[in-house]
CSV table of C-alpha atoms and ligand atoms in Angstrom, one decimal:
chain,number,residue,atom,x,y,z
A,22,UNK,CA,37.0,-40.1,-2.1
A,23,UNK,CA,40.3,-41.2,-0.6
A,24,UNK,CA,39.1,-42.3,2.7
A,25,UNK,CA,41.1,-39.6,4.5
A,26,UNK,CA,38.5,-37.3,6.0
A,27,UNK,CA,39.6,-33.8,7.2
A,28,UNK,CA,38.5,-34.7,10.8
A,29,UNK,CA,41.0,-37.6,10.9
A,30,UNK,CA,43.8,-35.4,9.5
A,31,UNK,CA,43.1,-32.8,12.1
A,32,UNK,CA,43.1,-35.4,14.9
A,33,UNK,CA,46.5,-36.7,13.9
A,34,UNK,CA,48.1,-33.4,13.0
A,35,UNK,CA,49.6,-32.6,16.5
A,36,UNK,CA,51.0,-36.1,16.9
A,37,UNK,CA,52.6,-35.9,13.4
A,38,UNK,CA,54.1,-32.5,14.3
A,39,UNK,CA,55.5,-33.8,17.6
A,40,UNK,CA,56.9,-36.9,15.9
A,41,UNK,CA,58.8,-35.3,13.0
A,42,UNK,CA,62.6,-35.4,13.0
A,43,UNK,CA,63.9,-31.8,13.4
A,44,UNK,CA,67.4,-32.5,12.1
A,45,UNK,CA,66.3,-33.8,8.8
A,46,UNK,CA,63.8,-30.9,8.4
A,47,UNK,CA,66.6,-28.4,9.2
A,48,UNK,CA,68.9,-29.9,6.5
A,49,UNK,CA,66.0,-29.8,4.0
A,50,UNK,CA,65.3,-26.2,4.7
A,51,UNK,CA,69.0,-25.3,4.3
A,52,UNK,CA,69.0,-27.1,0.9
A,53,UNK,CA,65.8,-25.3,-0.2
A,54,UNK,CA,67.1,-21.9,0.8
A,55,UNK,CA,70.4,-22.6,-1.0
A,56,UNK,CA,68.6,-23.7,-4.2
A,57,UNK,CA,66.3,-20.6,-4.1
A,58,UNK,CA,69.3,-18.3,-3.5
A,59,UNK,CA,71.1,-19.8,-6.6
A,60,UNK,CA,68.0,-19.1,-8.7
A,61,UNK,CA,67.8,-15.6,-7.3
A,62,UNK,CA,71.1,-13.7,-7.4
A,63,UNK,CA,71.1,-10.1,-6.0
A,64,UNK,CA,71.1,-7.4,-8.7
A,65,UNK,CA,73.6,-4.6,-9.2
A,66,UNK,CA,74.1,-2.1,-6.3
A,67,UNK,CA,72.0,0.5,-8.1
A,68,UNK,CA,68.9,-1.7,-8.1
A,69,UNK,CA,69.4,-3.1,-4.6
A,70,UNK,CA,67.0,-0.7,-2.8
A,71,UNK,CA,64.0,-2.0,-4.7
A,72,UNK,CA,65.1,-5.6,-4.8
A,73,UNK,CA,63.1,-8.3,-2.9
A,74,UNK,CA,64.4,-11.8,-3.0
A,75,UNK,CA,62.0,-14.2,-4.9
A,76,UNK,CA,60.0,-16.6,-2.8
A,77,UNK,CA,61.1,-20.1,-2.1
A,78,UNK,CA,59.0,-22.5,-4.2
A,79,UNK,CA,57.7,-25.7,-2.7
A,80,UNK,CA,55.3,-28.4,-3.8
A,81,UNK,CA,53.6,-30.7,-1.3
A,82,UNK,CA,52.4,-34.0,-2.8
A,83,UNK,CA,49.2,-35.5,-1.3
A,84,UNK,CA,48.8,-32.4,0.8
A,85,UNK,CA,45.5,-33.2,2.4
A,86,UNK,CA,44.4,-30.0,4.2
A,87,UNK,CA,48.0,-28.6,4.3
A,88,UNK,CA,49.6,-29.9,7.5
A,89,UNK,CA,53.0,-30.1,6.0
A,90,UNK,CA,52.9,-26.4,5.2
A,91,UNK,CA,51.7,-25.6,8.7
A,92,UNK,CA,54.9,-27.2,10.1
A,93,UNK,CA,57.5,-26.1,7.5
A,94,UNK,CA,56.4,-22.6,6.4
A,95,UNK,CA,57.2,-21.0,9.8
A,96,UNK,CA,60.7,-22.7,9.7
A,97,UNK,CA,61.6,-21.4,6.3
A,98,UNK,CA,62.8,-17.8,6.0
A,99,UNK,CA,61.2,-15.1,3.8
A,100,UNK,CA,58.5,-15.3,1.2
A,101,UNK,CA,57.2,-18.6,0.0
A,102,UNK,CA,55.2,-20.0,-2.8
A,103,UNK,CA,53.5,-23.3,-2.0
A,104,UNK,CA,51.6,-25.6,-4.4
A,105,UNK,CA,49.4,-28.1,-2.5
A,106,UNK,CA,48.6,-31.1,-4.6
A,107,UNK,CA,45.9,-33.7,-3.8
A,108,UNK,CA,43.3,-35.6,-5.8
A,109,UNK,CA,40.5,-35.3,-3.2
A,110,UNK,CA,38.2,-32.2,-3.8
A,111,UNK,CA,36.8,-32.3,-0.3
A,112,UNK,CA,40.3,-32.1,1.2
A,113,UNK,CA,41.3,-29.4,-1.2
A,114,UNK,CA,38.1,-27.4,-0.2
A,115,UNK,CA,39.1,-27.9,3.5
A,116,UNK,CA,42.6,-26.4,2.9
A,117,UNK,CA,41.5,-22.8,2.8
A,118,UNK,CA,39.4,-23.3,5.9
A,119,UNK,CA,42.2,-25.0,7.9
A,120,UNK,CA,44.9,-22.6,6.7
A,121,UNK,CA,42.7,-19.6,7.5
A,122,UNK,CA,41.9,-20.9,10.9
A,123,UNK,CA,45.6,-21.6,11.6
A,124,UNK,CA,46.8,-18.3,10.3
A,125,UNK,CA,44.3,-16.4,12.5
A,126,UNK,CA,45.3,-18.4,15.6
A,127,UNK,CA,48.9,-17.4,14.9
A,128,UNK,CA,47.8,-13.7,14.6
A,129,UNK,CA,48.5,-13.5,10.8
A,130,UNK,CA,46.4,-12.2,8.0
A,131,UNK,CA,45.0,-14.7,5.5
A,132,UNK,CA,43.2,-13.5,2.4
A,133,UNK,CA,42.1,-15.0,-1.0
A,134,UNK,CA,44.3,-13.7,-3.7
A,135,UNK,CA,46.2,-14.6,-6.9
A,136,UNK,CA,44.1,-17.8,-7.5
A,137,UNK,CA,44.8,-19.1,-4.0
A,138,UNK,CA,45.5,-17.7,-0.5
A,139,UNK,CA,48.1,-15.3,0.8
A,140,UNK,CA,49.2,-15.6,4.4
A,141,UNK,CA,50.9,-12.4,5.6
A,142,UNK,CA,52.8,-12.9,8.8
A,143,UNK,CA,54.0,-9.3,8.9
A,144,UNK,CA,57.6,-10.5,8.1
A,145,UNK,CA,56.8,-12.6,5.1
A,146,UNK,CA,54.1,-13.5,2.6
A,147,UNK,CA,53.3,-17.1,1.9
A,148,UNK,CA,51.3,-17.7,-1.3
A,149,UNK,CA,49.4,-20.9,-1.3
A,150,UNK,CA,47.8,-22.5,-4.4
A,151,UNK,CA,45.9,-25.8,-4.6
A,152,UNK,CA,46.0,-28.2,-7.5
A,153,UNK,CA,43.7,-31.1,-7.9
A,154,UNK,CA,45.7,-33.9,-9.5
A,155,UNK,CA,45.8,-37.7,-9.4
A,156,UNK,CA,49.4,-38.5,-8.6
A,157,UNK,CA,49.1,-41.9,-10.2
A,158,UNK,CA,47.7,-40.9,-13.5
A,159,UNK,CA,49.0,-37.3,-13.9
A,160,UNK,CA,52.1,-37.1,-11.8
A,161,UNK,CA,54.2,-36.2,-14.8
A,162,UNK,CA,52.3,-33.0,-15.2
A,163,UNK,CA,54.2,-31.5,-12.3
A,164,UNK,CA,57.4,-29.8,-13.3
A,165,UNK,CA,59.5,-30.7,-10.2
A,166,UNK,CA,62.5,-28.8,-11.4
A,167,UNK,CA,60.5,-25.5,-11.1
A,168,UNK,CA,60.5,-26.0,-7.3
A,169,UNK,CA,63.2,-25.5,-4.6
A,170,UNK,CA,61.8,-28.3,-2.5
A,171,UNK,CA,59.4,-31.3,-2.7
A,172,UNK,CA,57.6,-32.4,0.4
A,173,UNK,CA,55.1,-35.1,1.2
A,174,UNK,CA,53.8,-36.5,4.5
A,175,UNK,CA,51.9,-39.6,5.5
A,176,UNK,CA,51.6,-40.7,1.8
A,177,UNK,CA,54.4,-43.0,0.7
A,178,UNK,CA,53.0,-46.1,2.4
A,179,UNK,CA,50.0,-45.9,0.0
A,180,UNK,CA,52.1,-46.2,-3.2
A,181,UNK,CA,53.7,-49.0,-5.1
A,182,UNK,CA,57.3,-49.8,-5.9
A,183,UNK,CA,56.7,-48.7,-9.5
A,184,UNK,CA,55.4,-45.3,-8.4
A,185,UNK,CA,58.4,-44.8,-6.1
A,186,UNK,CA,60.7,-45.5,-9.1
A,187,UNK,CA,58.9,-42.7,-11.0
A,188,UNK,CA,59.4,-40.5,-8.0
A,189,UNK,CA,63.0,-41.3,-7.6
A,190,UNK,CA,63.7,-40.8,-11.3
A,191,UNK,CA,62.0,-37.4,-11.3
A,192,UNK,CA,63.5,-36.2,-8.1
A,193,UNK,CA,67.0,-37.0,-9.3
A,194,UNK,CA,66.4,-35.6,-12.8
A,195,UNK,CA,65.1,-32.3,-11.2
A,196,UNK,CA,68.0,-32.3,-8.7
A,197,UNK,CA,65.5,-31.0,-6.1
A,198,UNK,CA,65.6,-31.7,-2.3
A,199,UNK,CA,62.9,-34.1,-1.1
A,200,UNK,CA,61.5,-34.4,2.5
A,201,UNK,CA,59.1,-37.3,2.9
A,202,UNK,CA,57.8,-37.5,6.5
A,203,UNK,CA,55.7,-39.8,8.6
A,204,UNK,CA,55.7,-42.9,6.5
A,205,UNK,CA,54.6,-45.9,8.6
A,206,UNK,CA,57.3,-48.5,9.3
A,207,UNK,CA,55.2,-51.3,10.6
A,208,UNK,CA,55.7,-51.0,14.4
A,209,UNK,CA,52.5,-50.8,16.4
A,210,UNK,CA,52.9,-51.3,20.1
A,211,UNK,CA,50.0,-51.3,22.5
A,212,UNK,CA,50.7,-51.0,26.3
A,213,UNK,CA,49.7,-53.1,28.2
A,214,UNK,CA,50.3,-55.8,25.5
A,215,UNK,CA,47.5,-58.4,24.9
A,216,UNK,CA,47.5,-61.8,23.2
A,217,UNK,CA,45.3,-60.6,20.3
A,218,UNK,CA,47.6,-57.7,19.4
A,219,UNK,CA,49.6,-59.9,17.0
A,220,UNK,CA,46.5,-60.9,15.0
A,221,UNK,CA,45.3,-57.3,14.9
A,222,UNK,CA,48.8,-56.2,13.7
A,223,UNK,CA,49.0,-59.0,11.0
A,224,UNK,CA,45.5,-58.0,9.6
A,225,UNK,CA,46.5,-54.3,9.6
A,226,UNK,CA,49.7,-55.1,7.7
A,227,UNK,CA,47.8,-57.2,5.1
A,228,UNK,CA,45.3,-54.4,4.6
A,229,UNK,CA,48.1,-51.9,4.2
A,230,UNK,CA,49.6,-53.8,1.3
A,231,UNK,CA,46.3,-53.5,-0.7
A,232,UNK,CA,45.9,-51.3,-3.7
A,233,UNK,CA,45.4,-47.7,-2.7
A,234,UNK,CA,45.2,-46.5,-6.3
A,235,UNK,CA,48.8,-47.0,-7.2
A,236,UNK,CA,49.0,-50.9,-7.5
A,237,UNK,CA,50.1,-53.1,-4.6
A,238,UNK,CA,51.2,-50.6,-1.9
A,239,UNK,CA,54.5,-51.0,-0.1
A,240,UNK,CA,53.1,-50.1,3.3
A,241,UNK,CA,55.9,-50.4,5.9
A,242,UNK,CA,58.5,-51.1,3.3
A,243,UNK,CA,58.1,-47.8,1.4
A,244,UNK,CA,60.9,-45.8,3.1
A,245,UNK,CA,63.5,-48.5,2.7
A,246,UNK,CA,62.5,-49.0,-1.0
A,247,UNK,CA,62.6,-45.3,-1.8
A,248,UNK,CA,66.0,-44.8,0.0
A,249,UNK,CA,67.5,-47.7,-2.0
A,250,UNK,CA,66.1,-46.3,-5.3
A,251,UNK,CA,67.5,-42.8,-4.5
A,252,UNK,CA,70.9,-44.1,-3.3
A,253,UNK,CA,71.2,-46.1,-6.5
A,254,UNK,CA,70.6,-42.9,-8.5
A,255,UNK,CA,73.3,-40.9,-6.5
A,256,UNK,CA,71.2,-38.9,-4.1
A,257,UNK,CA,72.4,-38.3,-0.6
A,258,UNK,CA,69.7,-39.7,1.7
A,259,UNK,CA,69.1,-40.0,5.4
A,260,UNK,CA,66.2,-41.3,7.5
A,261,UNK,CA,65.2,-41.0,11.1
A,262,UNK,CA,62.4,-42.3,13.3
A,263,UNK,CA,59.3,-40.2,13.7
A,264,UNK,CA,57.0,-42.2,16.0
A,265,UNK,CA,53.7,-41.3,17.4
A,266,UNK,CA,53.5,-41.8,21.1
A,267,UNK,CA,50.0,-41.5,22.5
A,268,UNK,CA,49.2,-42.0,26.2
A,269,UNK,CA,47.3,-40.6,29.2
A,270,UNK,CA,49.5,-37.5,29.1
A,271,UNK,CA,48.3,-36.6,25.6
A,272,UNK,CA,45.1,-35.1,26.9
A,273,UNK,CA,41.6,-35.3,25.4
A,274,UNK,CA,42.9,-35.3,21.8
A,275,UNK,CA,45.1,-38.3,22.8
A,276,UNK,CA,42.1,-40.1,24.1
A,277,UNK,CA,40.2,-39.5,20.9
A,278,UNK,CA,43.2,-40.6,19.0
A,279,UNK,CA,43.5,-43.9,20.9
A,280,UNK,CA,39.8,-44.6,20.5
A,281,UNK,CA,40.1,-43.9,16.7
A,282,UNK,CA,43.1,-46.2,16.5
A,283,UNK,CA,41.4,-49.0,18.4
A,284,UNK,CA,38.2,-48.8,16.3
A,285,UNK,CA,40.1,-48.5,13.0
A,286,UNK,CA,42.4,-51.5,13.9
A,287,UNK,CA,39.4,-53.7,14.8
A,288,UNK,CA,37.5,-52.6,11.7
A,289,UNK,CA,40.4,-53.4,9.4
A,290,UNK,CA,41.0,-56.7,11.1
A,291,UNK,CA,37.3,-57.7,10.7
A,292,UNK,CA,37.5,-56.8,7.0
A,293,UNK,CA,40.6,-58.9,6.5
A,294,UNK,CA,39.6,-61.9,8.6
A,295,UNK,CA,35.7,-61.9,9.1
A,296,UNK,CA,35.9,-65.3,10.7
A,297,UNK,CA,37.7,-63.8,13.7
A,298,UNK,CA,35.3,-60.9,14.1
A,299,UNK,CA,34.2,-61.8,17.6
A,300,UNK,CA,37.8,-61.9,18.8
A,301,UNK,CA,38.5,-58.5,17.3
A,302,UNK,CA,35.3,-57.0,18.8
A,303,UNK,CA,36.3,-58.3,22.2
A,304,UNK,CA,39.8,-56.9,21.8
A,305,UNK,CA,38.3,-53.5,20.9
A,306,UNK,CA,35.9,-53.5,23.9
A,307,UNK,CA,38.8,-54.2,26.3
A,308,UNK,CA,41.0,-51.6,24.7
A,309,UNK,CA,38.2,-49.0,24.8
A,310,UNK,CA,37.7,-49.5,28.5
A,311,UNK,CA,41.5,-49.1,29.0
A,312,UNK,CA,41.3,-45.8,27.2
A,313,UNK,CA,38.5,-44.5,29.5
A,314,UNK,CA,40.6,-45.7,32.5
A,315,UNK,CA,43.7,-43.9,31.2
A,316,UNK,CA,45.5,-47.2,31.1
A,317,UNK,CA,46.2,-47.5,27.4
A,318,UNK,CA,49.2,-46.1,25.5
A,319,UNK,CA,50.4,-46.8,22.0
A,320,UNK,CA,53.4,-46.2,19.7
A,321,UNK,CA,53.1,-46.1,16.0
A,322,UNK,CA,56.4,-46.3,14.2
A,323,UNK,CA,57.1,-43.9,11.3
A,324,UNK,CA,60.2,-42.8,9.4
A,325,UNK,CA,61.2,-39.5,7.9
A,326,UNK,CA,63.3,-39.5,4.8
A,327,UNK,CA,65.5,-36.7,3.3
A,328,UNK,CA,67.1,-36.8,-0.1
A,329,UNK,CA,69.5,-34.2,-1.4
A,330,UNK,CA,70.9,-34.0,-4.9
A,331,UNK,CA,74.2,-35.9,-5.2
A,332,UNK,CA,77.3,-34.1,-6.2
A,333,UNK,CA,77.6,-33.9,-10.0
A,334,UNK,CA,80.4,-36.3,-11.3
A,335,UNK,CA,83.7,-34.4,-11.7
B,608,SAM,C1,47.1,-39.9,5.1
B,608,SAM,S1,46.6,-38.6,4.1
B,608,SAM,C2,47.9,-37.4,4.4
B,608,SAM,C3,47.5,-36.0,4.1
B,608,SAM,C4,48.4,-34.9,4.5
B,608,SAM,N1,49.7,-35.1,3.8
B,608,SAM,C5,48.6,-34.9,6.0
B,608,SAM,O1,49.6,-35.4,6.5
B,608,SAM,O2,47.7,-34.4,6.7
B,608,SAM,C6,47.0,-39.2,2.4
B,608,SAM,C7,46.7,-38.2,1.4
B,608,SAM,O3,47.0,-38.8,0.1
B,608,SAM,C8,46.1,-38.3,-0.8
B,608,SAM,N2,46.1,-39.2,-2.0
B,608,SAM,C9,45.8,-40.5,-2.0
B,608,SAM,N3,45.8,-40.9,-3.3
B,608,SAM,C10,46.1,-39.9,-4.1
B,608,SAM,C11,46.3,-39.7,-5.5
B,608,SAM,N4,46.2,-40.8,-6.3
B,608,SAM,N5,46.6,-38.5,-6.0
B,608,SAM,C12,46.8,-37.5,-5.1
B,608,SAM,N6,46.6,-37.5,-3.8
B,608,SAM,C13,46.3,-38.7,-3.3
B,608,SAM,C14,44.8,-38.3,0.0
B,608,SAM,O4,43.7,-37.6,-0.7
B,608,SAM,C15,45.2,-37.8,1.3
B,608,SAM,O5,45.2,-36.4,1.3
């Protein structure tokens, strides 16, 4: 439906996890915990024995199979309540499978319960629910103020300036922390460089600015646009690089990743500029042999963005 198959999301997941900026994530987590604590004051001493703090509540926009949860949940303290939103029924169906597999590999229990899943780590319970929703047509159905944090990853480059304005308005109105990770910033560097890289990159950039269901997408300009929109509304924002680096030391998964990036780049270039198809095919053939020789590496530039509620005017 969206063109993002679960196999591709699984392939990129370790590269995403390695690329993310730890400092922005730590500040996001502190803000989420603080907001949850303010919602969740301890009761009187007489009721303290039976008191269990309420779970932190998070919503992940365009969640795919749940990779954002798999990174952030182990970093957040205590019980958690996650809502994973996506419009693709196949990816939503894959969430339970991927989360179950991940929980088991970590030695945790995962069971179906309460209209979703519950992952029990022994120290904490993470309740996970999925919601199928088109974030273009039905975004306003999400009550962002009912969450302690909003996350999204590898999504903002698909959306338009108009949608980012909606997001900024709603984040600021809800005064909720936002962590938006892994948005492409346009840098794609192949090593060794070749003469045709520039044509491949130009075609890729044109393709990225197509309509992905939200109007003309911002592609590499998305983080700068959203940061400007949030700053103008009084949020406290920060960004940091979160680049994929894939080379011969990235193992078999790195090799698969390079092959996929080569093939995808050539396919996109052919689609955008069919007249140059032979050039792109030759480029891909050379790049594929470099992958098998362990001679190709690549960097794909991304940025992470954090937005925290601004101080209320005195
Ligand atoms: C690159 S994938 C990222 C998925 C996930 N966040 C991850 O990092 O693995 C982009 C996601 O955006 C979702 N998406 C695209 N358009 C959407 C829309 N209109 N409403 C909701 N989700 C959408 C896709 O289904 C896909 O899961």
